[in-house]
């Protein structure tokens, strides 16, 4: 059974930091590109960052460049997102997702909620 289990969300003040984790099982994690996708209250899904299967390349949306860092540990089947200088508008449910062929997402986690508020 494929599982992606996110953790690390919570309440943080503006300007604060959080580190999200996503533990993968049930598939060969090192074969898949991985992404973090978020959904703010009342809004659609937004891609935040993507990392290649071997971690050699990354992508970030402009609004998080220089503040967020995506990484992975293929030995531990775990994906990470280090978030710093968080903004209130980044309050959202953050999902990890596995990429399949043709840049489609084939597996999703259940999400972890991040609340940026004073």
mmCIF file of C-alpha atoms in Angstrom:
data_model
loop_
_atom_site.group_PDB
_atom_site.id
_atom_site.type_symbol
_atom_site.label_atom_id
_atom_site.label_comp_id
_atom_site.label_asym_id
_atom_site.label_seq_id
_atom_site.Cartn_x
_atom_site.Cartn_y
_atom_site.Cartn_z
ATOM 1 C CA UNK A 1 0.000 0.000 0.000
ATOM 2 C CA UNK A 2 1.374 3.376 -1.006
ATOM 3 C CA UNK A 3 1.529 5.928 1.770
ATOM 4 C CA UNK A 4 2.755 9.514 1.985
ATOM 5 C CA UNK A 5 2.506 10.832 5.522
ATOM 6 C CA UNK A 6 3.226 14.503 6.162
ATOM 7 C CA UNK A 7 4.153 15.938 9.530
ATOM 8 C CA UNK A 8 5.615 19.095 11.017
ATOM 9 C CA UNK A 9 2.794 21.534 10.482
ATOM 10 C CA UNK A 10 1.403 23.766 13.183
ATOM 11 C CA UNK A 11 0.948 27.305 14.360
ATOM 12 C CA UNK A 12 3.827 29.703 13.758
ATOM 13 C CA UNK A 13 4.149 33.466 13.991
ATOM 14 C CA UNK A 14 4.870 35.560 10.914
ATOM 15 C CA UNK A 15 8.591 35.473 10.255
ATOM 16 C CA UNK A 16 8.924 32.092 11.894
ATOM 17 C CA UNK A 17 10.129 28.772 10.561
ATOM 18 C CA UNK A 18 8.825 25.255 10.197
ATOM 19 C CA UNK A 19 10.205 22.054 8.762
ATOM 20 C CA UNK A 20 7.762 19.720 7.086
ATOM 21 C CA UNK A 21 8.477 16.041 6.533
ATOM 22 C CA UNK A 22 6.851 13.475 4.283
ATOM 23 C CA UNK A 23 7.490 9.794 4.951
ATOM 24 C CA UNK A 24 6.965 7.590 1.912
ATOM 25 C CA UNK A 25 6.297 3.870 1.721
ATOM 26 C CA UNK A 26 4.869 1.306 -0.657
ATOM 27 C CA UNK A 27 6.742 2.462 -3.762
ATOM 28 C CA UNK A 28 10.335 3.035 -4.840
ATOM 29 C CA UNK A 29 10.737 6.571 -3.508
ATOM 30 C CA UNK A 30 14.088 7.162 -5.206
ATOM 31 C CA UNK A 31 12.521 6.672 -8.650
ATOM 32 C CA UNK A 32 10.096 9.581 -8.368
ATOM 33 C CA UNK A 33 10.294 13.312 -8.473
ATOM 34 C CA UNK A 34 8.502 14.790 -5.488
ATOM 35 C CA UNK A 35 6.630 18.007 -4.875
ATOM 36 C CA UNK A 36 5.145 20.082 -2.124
ATOM 37 C CA UNK A 37 1.748 21.512 -3.038
ATOM 38 C CA UNK A 38 -0.345 23.759 -0.830
ATOM 39 C CA UNK A 39 -3.964 24.815 -0.622
ATOM 40 C CA UNK A 40 -4.874 27.977 1.206
ATOM 41 C CA UNK A 41 -8.360 28.328 2.701
ATOM 42 C CA UNK A 42 -10.885 28.848 -0.066
ATOM 43 C CA UNK A 43 -8.289 28.610 -2.827
ATOM 44 C CA UNK A 44 -7.033 26.040 -5.286
ATOM 45 C CA UNK A 45 -3.938 23.890 -5.213
ATOM 46 C CA UNK A 46 -0.621 25.664 -5.702
ATOM 47 C CA UNK A 47 2.672 23.978 -6.522
ATOM 48 C CA UNK A 48 5.343 25.192 -4.103
ATOM 49 C CA UNK A 49 8.449 23.200 -4.951
ATOM 50 C CA UNK A 50 9.660 20.109 -6.773
ATOM 51 C CA UNK A 51 12.786 17.992 -6.473
ATOM 52 C CA UNK A 52 14.294 15.477 -8.879
ATOM 53 C CA UNK A 53 14.437 11.781 -7.934
ATOM 54 C CA UNK A 54 18.115 11.988 -7.037
ATOM 55 C CA UNK A 55 17.851 15.460 -5.522
ATOM 56 C CA UNK A 56 20.111 16.962 -8.178
ATOM 57 C CA UNK A 57 17.687 19.658 -9.263
ATOM 58 C CA UNK A 58 14.949 21.681 -7.631
ATOM 59 C CA UNK A 59 12.217 24.108 -8.595
ATOM 60 C CA UNK A 60 10.540 26.791 -6.506
ATOM 61 C CA UNK A 61 7.769 29.209 -7.249
ATOM 62 C CA UNK A 62 8.978 32.790 -7.185
ATOM 63 C CA UNK A 63 7.226 33.709 -3.957
ATOM 64 C CA UNK A 64 9.181 31.178 -1.867
ATOM 65 C CA UNK A 65 12.614 31.402 -3.497
ATOM 66 C CA UNK A 66 15.289 32.128 -0.938
ATOM 67 C CA UNK A 67 12.996 31.234 1.966
ATOM 68 C CA UNK A 68 11.989 27.607 1.388
ATOM 69 C CA UNK A 69 14.299 24.657 0.799
ATOM 70 C CA UNK A 70 13.164 21.292 -0.505
ATOM 71 C CA UNK A 71 15.308 18.249 0.128
ATOM 72 C CA UNK A 72 15.052 14.489 0.294
ATOM 73 C CA UNK A 73 16.779 11.567 1.946
ATOM 74 C CA UNK A 74 16.325 8.563 -0.304
ATOM 75 C CA UNK A 75 17.884 6.249 2.285
ATOM 76 C CA UNK A 76 15.091 7.228 4.669
ATOM 77 C CA UNK A 77 12.353 7.566 2.021
ATOM 78 C CA UNK A 78 11.624 11.030 3.317
ATOM 79 C CA UNK A 79 10.950 14.396 1.702
ATOM 80 C CA UNK A 80 11.441 17.683 3.529
ATOM 81 C CA UNK A 81 10.459 21.306 3.192
ATOM 82 C CA UNK A 82 12.301 23.834 5.331
ATOM 83 C CA UNK A 83 10.269 27.034 5.474
ATOM 84 C CA UNK A 84 11.620 30.289 6.867
ATOM 85 C CA UNK A 85 10.336 33.873 7.072
ATOM 86 C CA UNK A 86 6.787 32.583 6.845
ATOM 87 C CA UNK A 87 4.022 34.961 5.856
ATOM 88 C CA UNK A 88 0.389 35.003 6.936
ATOM 89 C CA UNK A 89 -0.714 34.369 3.360
ATOM 90 C CA UNK A 90 1.173 31.062 3.443
ATOM 91 C CA UNK A 91 -1.376 29.602 5.815
ATOM 92 C CA UNK A 92 -2.479 26.444 4.025
ATOM 93 C CA UNK A 93 -2.619 22.698 4.028
ATOM 94 C CA UNK A 94 0.674 21.448 2.632
ATOM 95 C CA UNK A 95 0.677 18.196 0.694
ATOM 96 C CA UNK A 96 3.519 16.094 -0.594
ATOM 97 C CA UNK A 97 2.959 14.384 -3.901
ATOM 98 C CA UNK A 98 4.871 11.926 -6.065
ATOM 99 C CA UNK A 99 5.375 12.620 -9.744
ATOM 100 C CA UNK A 100 4.776 9.959 -12.363
ATOM 101 C CA UNK A 101 5.239 10.067 -16.094
ATOM 102 C CA UNK A 102 4.326 13.182 -18.019
ATOM 103 C CA UNK A 103 4.607 15.310 -14.877
ATOM 104 C CA UNK A 104 1.366 13.956 -13.442
ATOM 105 C CA UNK A 105 0.956 13.379 -9.729
ATOM 106 C CA UNK A 106 0.321 9.742 -8.917
ATOM 107 C CA UNK A 107 0.382 9.684 -5.129
ATOM 108 C CA UNK A 108 -0.714 12.256 -2.544
ATOM 109 C CA UNK A 109 -0.404 12.557 1.190
ATOM 110 C CA UNK A 110 -3.208 13.602 3.499
ATOM 111 C CA UNK A 111 -1.658 17.005 4.158
ATOM 112 C CA UNK A 112 -0.355 18.888 7.150
ATOM 113 C CA UNK A 113 -1.809 22.213 8.187
ATOM 114 C CA UNK A 114 0.381 25.282 8.538
ATOM 115 C CA UNK A 115 -1.141 28.304 10.263
ATOM 116 C CA UNK A 116 0.910 31.491 10.124
ATOM 117 C CA UNK A 117 -0.633 33.889 12.571
ATOM 118 C CA UNK A 118 0.250 36.265 15.373
#
